[in-house]
mmCIF file of C-alpha atoms in Angstrom:
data_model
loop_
_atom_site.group_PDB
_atom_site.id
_atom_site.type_symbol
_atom_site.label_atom_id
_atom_site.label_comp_id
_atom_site.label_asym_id
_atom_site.label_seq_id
_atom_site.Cartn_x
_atom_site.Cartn_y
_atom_site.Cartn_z
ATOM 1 C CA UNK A 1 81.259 81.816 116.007
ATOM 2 C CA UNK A 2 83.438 79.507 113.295
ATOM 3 C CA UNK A 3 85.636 77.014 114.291
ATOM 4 C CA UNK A 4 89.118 77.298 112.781
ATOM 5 C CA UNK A 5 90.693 74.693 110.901
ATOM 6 C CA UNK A 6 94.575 73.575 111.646
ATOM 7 C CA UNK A 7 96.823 74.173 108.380
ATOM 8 C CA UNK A 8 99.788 72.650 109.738
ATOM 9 C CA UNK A 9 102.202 73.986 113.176
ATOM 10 C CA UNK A 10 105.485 75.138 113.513
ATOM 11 C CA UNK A 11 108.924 73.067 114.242
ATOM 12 C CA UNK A 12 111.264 75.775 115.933
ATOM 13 C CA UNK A 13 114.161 75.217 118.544
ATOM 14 C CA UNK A 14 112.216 77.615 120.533
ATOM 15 C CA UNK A 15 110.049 75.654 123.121
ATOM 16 C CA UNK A 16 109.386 78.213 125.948
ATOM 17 C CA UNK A 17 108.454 82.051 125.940
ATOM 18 C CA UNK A 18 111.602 82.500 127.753
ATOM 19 C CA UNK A 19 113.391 81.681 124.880
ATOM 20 C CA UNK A 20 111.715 84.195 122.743
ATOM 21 C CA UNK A 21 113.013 87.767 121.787
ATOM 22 C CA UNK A 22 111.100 90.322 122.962
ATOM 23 C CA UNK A 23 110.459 91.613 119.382
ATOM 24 C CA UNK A 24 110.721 89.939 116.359
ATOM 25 C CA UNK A 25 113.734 89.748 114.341
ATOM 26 C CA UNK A 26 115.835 90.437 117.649
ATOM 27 C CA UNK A 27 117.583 87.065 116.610
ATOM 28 C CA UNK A 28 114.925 85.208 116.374
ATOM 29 C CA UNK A 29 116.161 81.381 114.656
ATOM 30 C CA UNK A 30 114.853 80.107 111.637
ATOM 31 C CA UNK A 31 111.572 77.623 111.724
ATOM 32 C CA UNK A 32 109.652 75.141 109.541
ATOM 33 C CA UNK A 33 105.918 75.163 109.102
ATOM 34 C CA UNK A 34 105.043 71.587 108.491
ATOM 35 C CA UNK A 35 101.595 71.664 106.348
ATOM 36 C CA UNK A 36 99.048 69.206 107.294
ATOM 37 C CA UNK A 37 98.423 66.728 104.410
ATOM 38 C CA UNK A 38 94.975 68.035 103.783
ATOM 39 C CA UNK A 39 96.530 71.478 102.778
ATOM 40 C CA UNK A 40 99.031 71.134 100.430
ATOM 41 C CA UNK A 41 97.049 71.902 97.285
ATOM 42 C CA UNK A 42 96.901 75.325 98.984
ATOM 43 C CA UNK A 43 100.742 75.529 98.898
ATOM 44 C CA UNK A 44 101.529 75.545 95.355
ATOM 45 C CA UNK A 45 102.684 78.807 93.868
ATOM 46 C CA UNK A 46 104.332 79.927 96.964
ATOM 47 C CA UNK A 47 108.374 80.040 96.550
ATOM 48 C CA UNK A 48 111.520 80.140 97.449
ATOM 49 C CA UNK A 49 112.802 83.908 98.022
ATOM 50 C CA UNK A 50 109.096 85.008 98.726
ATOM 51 C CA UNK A 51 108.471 87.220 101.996
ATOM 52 C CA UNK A 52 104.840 85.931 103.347
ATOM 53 C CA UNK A 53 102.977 86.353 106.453
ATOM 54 C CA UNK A 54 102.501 83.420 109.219
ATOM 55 C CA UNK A 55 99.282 83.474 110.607
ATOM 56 C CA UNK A 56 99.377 81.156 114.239
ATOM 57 C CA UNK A 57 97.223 80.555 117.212
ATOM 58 C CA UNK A 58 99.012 81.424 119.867
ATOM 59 C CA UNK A 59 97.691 78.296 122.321
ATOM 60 C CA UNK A 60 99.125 79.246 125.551
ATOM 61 C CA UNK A 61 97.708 83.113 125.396
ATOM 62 C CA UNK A 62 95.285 83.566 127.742
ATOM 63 C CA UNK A 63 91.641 84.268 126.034
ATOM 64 C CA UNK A 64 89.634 86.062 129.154
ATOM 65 C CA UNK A 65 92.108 89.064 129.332
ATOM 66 C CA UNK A 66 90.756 92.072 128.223
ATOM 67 C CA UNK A 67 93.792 94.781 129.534
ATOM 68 C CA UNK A 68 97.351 93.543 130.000
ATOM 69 C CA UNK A 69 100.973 95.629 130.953
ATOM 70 C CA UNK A 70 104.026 95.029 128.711
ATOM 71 C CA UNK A 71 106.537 92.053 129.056
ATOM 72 C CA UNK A 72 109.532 94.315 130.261
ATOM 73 C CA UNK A 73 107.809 97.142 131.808
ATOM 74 C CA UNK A 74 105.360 95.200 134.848
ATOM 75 C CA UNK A 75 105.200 99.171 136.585
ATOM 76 C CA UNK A 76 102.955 99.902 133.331
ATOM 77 C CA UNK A 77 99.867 101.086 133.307
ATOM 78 C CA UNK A 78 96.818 98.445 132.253
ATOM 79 C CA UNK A 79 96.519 98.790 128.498
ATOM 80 C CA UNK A 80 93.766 97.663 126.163
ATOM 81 C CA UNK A 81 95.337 94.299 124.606
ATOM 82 C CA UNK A 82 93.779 95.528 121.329
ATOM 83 C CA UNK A 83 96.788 98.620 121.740
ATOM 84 C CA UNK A 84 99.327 96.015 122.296
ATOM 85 C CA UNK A 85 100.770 92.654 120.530
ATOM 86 C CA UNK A 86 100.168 90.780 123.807
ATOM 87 C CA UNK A 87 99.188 87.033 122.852
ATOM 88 C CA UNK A 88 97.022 87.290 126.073
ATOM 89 C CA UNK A 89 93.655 88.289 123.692
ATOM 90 C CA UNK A 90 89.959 87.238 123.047
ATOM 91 C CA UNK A 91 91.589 85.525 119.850
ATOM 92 C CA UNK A 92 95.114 85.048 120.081
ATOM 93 C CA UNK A 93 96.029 85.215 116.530
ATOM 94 C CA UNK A 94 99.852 85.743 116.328
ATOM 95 C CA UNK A 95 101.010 87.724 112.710
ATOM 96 C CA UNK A 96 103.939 86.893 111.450
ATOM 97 C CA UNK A 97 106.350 87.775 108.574
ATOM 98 C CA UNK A 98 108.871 85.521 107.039
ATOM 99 C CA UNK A 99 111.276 84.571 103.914
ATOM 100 C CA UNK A 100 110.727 81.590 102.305
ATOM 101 C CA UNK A 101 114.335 79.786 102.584
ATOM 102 C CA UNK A 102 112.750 76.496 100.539
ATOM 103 C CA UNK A 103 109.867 73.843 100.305
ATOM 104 C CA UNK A 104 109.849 70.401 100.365
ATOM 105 C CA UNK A 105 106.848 68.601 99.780
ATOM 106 C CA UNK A 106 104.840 69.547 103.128
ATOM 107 C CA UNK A 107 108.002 71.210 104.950
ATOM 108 C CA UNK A 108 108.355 75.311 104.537
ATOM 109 C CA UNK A 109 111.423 76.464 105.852
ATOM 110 C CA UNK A 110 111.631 80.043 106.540
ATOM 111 C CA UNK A 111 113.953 82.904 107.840
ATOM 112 C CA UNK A 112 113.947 84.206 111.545
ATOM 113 C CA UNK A 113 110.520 83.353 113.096
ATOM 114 C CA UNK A 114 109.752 83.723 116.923
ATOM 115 C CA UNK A 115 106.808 81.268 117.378
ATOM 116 C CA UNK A 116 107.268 78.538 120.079
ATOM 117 C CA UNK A 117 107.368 74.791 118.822
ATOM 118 C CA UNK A 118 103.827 73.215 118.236
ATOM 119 C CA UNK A 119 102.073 76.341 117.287
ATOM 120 C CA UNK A 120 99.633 75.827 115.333
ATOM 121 C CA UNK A 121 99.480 77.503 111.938
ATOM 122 C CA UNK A 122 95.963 78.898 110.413
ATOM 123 C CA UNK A 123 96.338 80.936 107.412
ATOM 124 C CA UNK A 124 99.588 81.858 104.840
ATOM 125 C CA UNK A 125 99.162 84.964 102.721
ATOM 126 C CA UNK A 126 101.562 86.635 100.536
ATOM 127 C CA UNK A 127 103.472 89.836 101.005
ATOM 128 C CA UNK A 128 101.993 92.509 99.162
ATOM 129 C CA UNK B 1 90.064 73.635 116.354
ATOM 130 C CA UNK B 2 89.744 76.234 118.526
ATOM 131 C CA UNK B 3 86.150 78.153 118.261
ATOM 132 C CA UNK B 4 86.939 82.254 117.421
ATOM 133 C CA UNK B 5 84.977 85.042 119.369
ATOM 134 C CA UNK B 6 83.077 87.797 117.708
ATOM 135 C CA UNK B 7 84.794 90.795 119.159
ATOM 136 C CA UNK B 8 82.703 93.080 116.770
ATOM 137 C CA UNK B 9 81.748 93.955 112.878
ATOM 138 C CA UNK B 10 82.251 96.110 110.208
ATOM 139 C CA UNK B 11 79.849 98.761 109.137
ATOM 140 C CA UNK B 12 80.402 100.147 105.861
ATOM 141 C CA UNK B 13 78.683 101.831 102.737
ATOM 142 C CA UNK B 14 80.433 98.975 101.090
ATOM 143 C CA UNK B 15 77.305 96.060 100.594
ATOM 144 C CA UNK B 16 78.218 93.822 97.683
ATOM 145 C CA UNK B 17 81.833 92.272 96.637
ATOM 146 C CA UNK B 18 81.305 94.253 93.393
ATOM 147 C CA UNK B 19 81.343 97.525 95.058
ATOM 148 C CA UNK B 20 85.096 96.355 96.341
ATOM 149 C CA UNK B 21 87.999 97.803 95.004
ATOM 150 C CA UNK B 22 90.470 95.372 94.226
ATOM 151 C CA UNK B 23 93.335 96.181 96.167
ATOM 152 C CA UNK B 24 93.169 98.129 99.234
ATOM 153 C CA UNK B 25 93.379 101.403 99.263
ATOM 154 C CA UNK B 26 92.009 102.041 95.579
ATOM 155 C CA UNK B 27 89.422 104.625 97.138
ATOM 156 C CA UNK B 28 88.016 102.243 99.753
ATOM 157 C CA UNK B 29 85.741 104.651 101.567
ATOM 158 C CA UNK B 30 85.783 104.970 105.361
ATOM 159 C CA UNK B 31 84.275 102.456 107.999
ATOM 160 C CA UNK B 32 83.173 102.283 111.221
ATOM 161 C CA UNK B 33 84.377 99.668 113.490
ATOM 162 C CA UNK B 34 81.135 98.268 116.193
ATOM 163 C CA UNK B 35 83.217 96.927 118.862
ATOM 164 C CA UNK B 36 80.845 94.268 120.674
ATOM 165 C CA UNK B 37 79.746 95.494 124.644
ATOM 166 C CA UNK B 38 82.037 92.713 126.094
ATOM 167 C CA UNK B 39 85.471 93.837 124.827
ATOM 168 C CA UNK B 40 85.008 97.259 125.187
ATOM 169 C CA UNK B 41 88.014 96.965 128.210
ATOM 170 C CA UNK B 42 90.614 95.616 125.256
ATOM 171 C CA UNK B 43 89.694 99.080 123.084
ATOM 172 C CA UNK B 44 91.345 101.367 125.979
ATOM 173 C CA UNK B 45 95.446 102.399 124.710
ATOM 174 C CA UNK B 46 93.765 102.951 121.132
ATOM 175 C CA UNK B 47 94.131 106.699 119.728
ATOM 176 C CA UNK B 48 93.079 108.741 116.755
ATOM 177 C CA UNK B 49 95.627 108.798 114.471
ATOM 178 C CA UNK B 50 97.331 105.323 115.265
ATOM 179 C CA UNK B 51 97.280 102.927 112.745
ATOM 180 C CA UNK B 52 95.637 99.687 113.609
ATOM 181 C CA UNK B 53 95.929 95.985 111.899
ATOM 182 C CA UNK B 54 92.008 94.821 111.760
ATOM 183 C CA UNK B 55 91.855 90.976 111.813
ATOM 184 C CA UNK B 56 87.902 90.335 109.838
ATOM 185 C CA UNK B 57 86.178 87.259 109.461
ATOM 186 C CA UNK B 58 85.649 86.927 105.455
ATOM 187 C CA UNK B 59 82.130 85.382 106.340
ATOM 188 C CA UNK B 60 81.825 85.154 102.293
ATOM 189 C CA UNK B 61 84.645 83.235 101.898
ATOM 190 C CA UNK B 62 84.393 79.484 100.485
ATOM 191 C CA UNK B 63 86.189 77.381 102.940
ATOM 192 C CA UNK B 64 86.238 74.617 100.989
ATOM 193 C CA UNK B 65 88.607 76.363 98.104
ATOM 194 C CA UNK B 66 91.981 75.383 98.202
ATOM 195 C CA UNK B 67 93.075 76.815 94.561
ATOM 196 C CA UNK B 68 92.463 79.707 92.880
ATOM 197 C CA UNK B 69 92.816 82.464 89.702
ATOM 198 C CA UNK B 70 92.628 86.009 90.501
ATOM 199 C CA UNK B 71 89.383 87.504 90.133
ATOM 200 C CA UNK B 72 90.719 90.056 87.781
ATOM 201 C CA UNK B 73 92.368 87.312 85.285
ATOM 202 C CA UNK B 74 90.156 84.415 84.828
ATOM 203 C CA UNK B 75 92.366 82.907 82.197
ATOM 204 C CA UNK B 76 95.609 82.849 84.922
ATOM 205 C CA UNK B 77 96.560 79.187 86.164
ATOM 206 C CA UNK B 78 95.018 77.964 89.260
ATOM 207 C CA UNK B 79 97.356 79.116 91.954
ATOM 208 C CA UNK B 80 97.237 77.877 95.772
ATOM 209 C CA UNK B 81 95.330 80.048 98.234
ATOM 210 C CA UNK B 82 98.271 80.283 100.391
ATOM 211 C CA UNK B 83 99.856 82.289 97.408
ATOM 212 C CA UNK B 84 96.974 84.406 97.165
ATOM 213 C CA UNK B 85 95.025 87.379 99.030
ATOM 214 C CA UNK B 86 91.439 85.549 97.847
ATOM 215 C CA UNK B 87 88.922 85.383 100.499
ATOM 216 C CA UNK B 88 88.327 81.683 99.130
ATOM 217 C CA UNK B 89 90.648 79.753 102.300
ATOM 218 C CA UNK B 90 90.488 77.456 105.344
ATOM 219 C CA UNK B 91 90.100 80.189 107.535
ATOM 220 C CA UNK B 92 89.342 82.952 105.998
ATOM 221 C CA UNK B 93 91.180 85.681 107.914
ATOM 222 C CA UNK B 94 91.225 89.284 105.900
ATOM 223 C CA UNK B 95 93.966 91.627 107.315
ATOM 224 C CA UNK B 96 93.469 95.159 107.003
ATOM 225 C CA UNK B 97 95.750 98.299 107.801
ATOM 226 C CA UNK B 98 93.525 101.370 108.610
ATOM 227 C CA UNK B 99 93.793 104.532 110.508
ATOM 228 C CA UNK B 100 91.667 105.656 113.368
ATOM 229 C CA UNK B 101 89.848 108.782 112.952
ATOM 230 C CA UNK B 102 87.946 108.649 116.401
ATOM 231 C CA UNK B 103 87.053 106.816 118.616
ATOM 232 C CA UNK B 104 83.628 107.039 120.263
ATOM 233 C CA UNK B 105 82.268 104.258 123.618
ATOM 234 C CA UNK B 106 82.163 101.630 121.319
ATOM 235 C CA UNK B 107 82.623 102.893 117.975
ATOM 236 C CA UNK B 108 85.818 102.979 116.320
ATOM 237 C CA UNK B 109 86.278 105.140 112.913
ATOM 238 C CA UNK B 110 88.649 104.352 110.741
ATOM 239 C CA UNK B 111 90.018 105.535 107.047
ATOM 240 C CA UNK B 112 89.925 104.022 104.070
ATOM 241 C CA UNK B 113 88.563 100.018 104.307
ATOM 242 C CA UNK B 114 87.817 97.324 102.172
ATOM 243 C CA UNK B 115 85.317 95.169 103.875
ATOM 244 C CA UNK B 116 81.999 94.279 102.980
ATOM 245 C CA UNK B 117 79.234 95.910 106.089
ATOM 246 C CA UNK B 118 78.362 93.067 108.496
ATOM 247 C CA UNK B 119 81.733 91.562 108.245
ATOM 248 C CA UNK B 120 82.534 90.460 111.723
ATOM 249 C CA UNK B 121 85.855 91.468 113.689
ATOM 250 C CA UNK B 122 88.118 88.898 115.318
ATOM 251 C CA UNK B 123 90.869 90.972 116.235
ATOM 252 C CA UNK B 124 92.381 94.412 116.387
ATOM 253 C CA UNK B 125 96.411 94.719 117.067
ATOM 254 C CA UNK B 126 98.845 97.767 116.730
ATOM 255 C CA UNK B 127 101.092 98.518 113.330
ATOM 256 C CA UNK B 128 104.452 98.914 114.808
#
């Protein structure tokens, strides 16, 4: 199928899963997405104060697993990963919503985020 | 990039971009999600009456397109895509909120859905 293009990655002071919250906005730190240079154009119009939604690919899930258990519950039965938010998926496409704190050229700095450093962005939409 | 994997499409009564309503849930009919033989493991967990987050490939899309005016004001500024919902992006992700009605081996039916038939599926997570 398509090949995705890179829109920028994230700068967090997250840099393992063990660092992460279990869900999001359990503390999670604030984060910059740095834009690649190619993209910027596709930045303008987005602003401070704005809630918008971080698309990522999550690079270290794990693309063959079809049926997974939950993080803090390994007595679980096997669940579909479709049911769940596991990044272990066919596409591990991690969703994401954040407030936009300010932008600076390439640099958006945003409210609590819980992506690991070096993820790679893919898409930004707006809140609706 | 990374290379995305078809996980299944969209069929729908819904066969031109005209016939779209232009903001979800402005009488979208229903749809029917074909998931492909190979992830039919990743389905298991789903339910009727759950509400599901449907990742789509916006095959339509123009890739290329990194500003935009909405296609119900065509005398509005160009605005970045990032700002936007427009199916014109790098990777042209549509999100969709939907609720399962059934769910049948490999067919999933869902409520009220604004994608174009054919459209392929990349992902399918939870609302929580």
């Amino acid at each position: 199928m398509e090949t995705l293009k890179l829109i920028g990655h994230i700068r967090s002071t997250l840099h393992e899963l063990k660092d992460c919250p279990l869900q999001e906005n359990e503390g999670a730190p604030g984060a910059s997405i740095m834009i690649d240079s190619e993209y910027i154009d596709a930045v303008s119009g987005l602003k401070a104060g704005a809630k918008i939604l971080i698309l990522t690919w999550l690079h270290k899930g794990d693309r063959s697993i079809l049926k997974t258990k939950p993080r803090n519950n390994p007595k679980a039965s096997l669940t579909g990963v479709f049911a769940t938010r596991s990044p272990d998926r066919p596409n591990p496409i991690g969703l994401h919503v954040a407030e936009i704190l300010s932008i600076n050229n390439n640099v958006i700095s945003v409210s609590n985020l819980e992506v690991l450093d070096g993820t790679p962005v893919i898409d930004i939409k707006p809140v609706i």
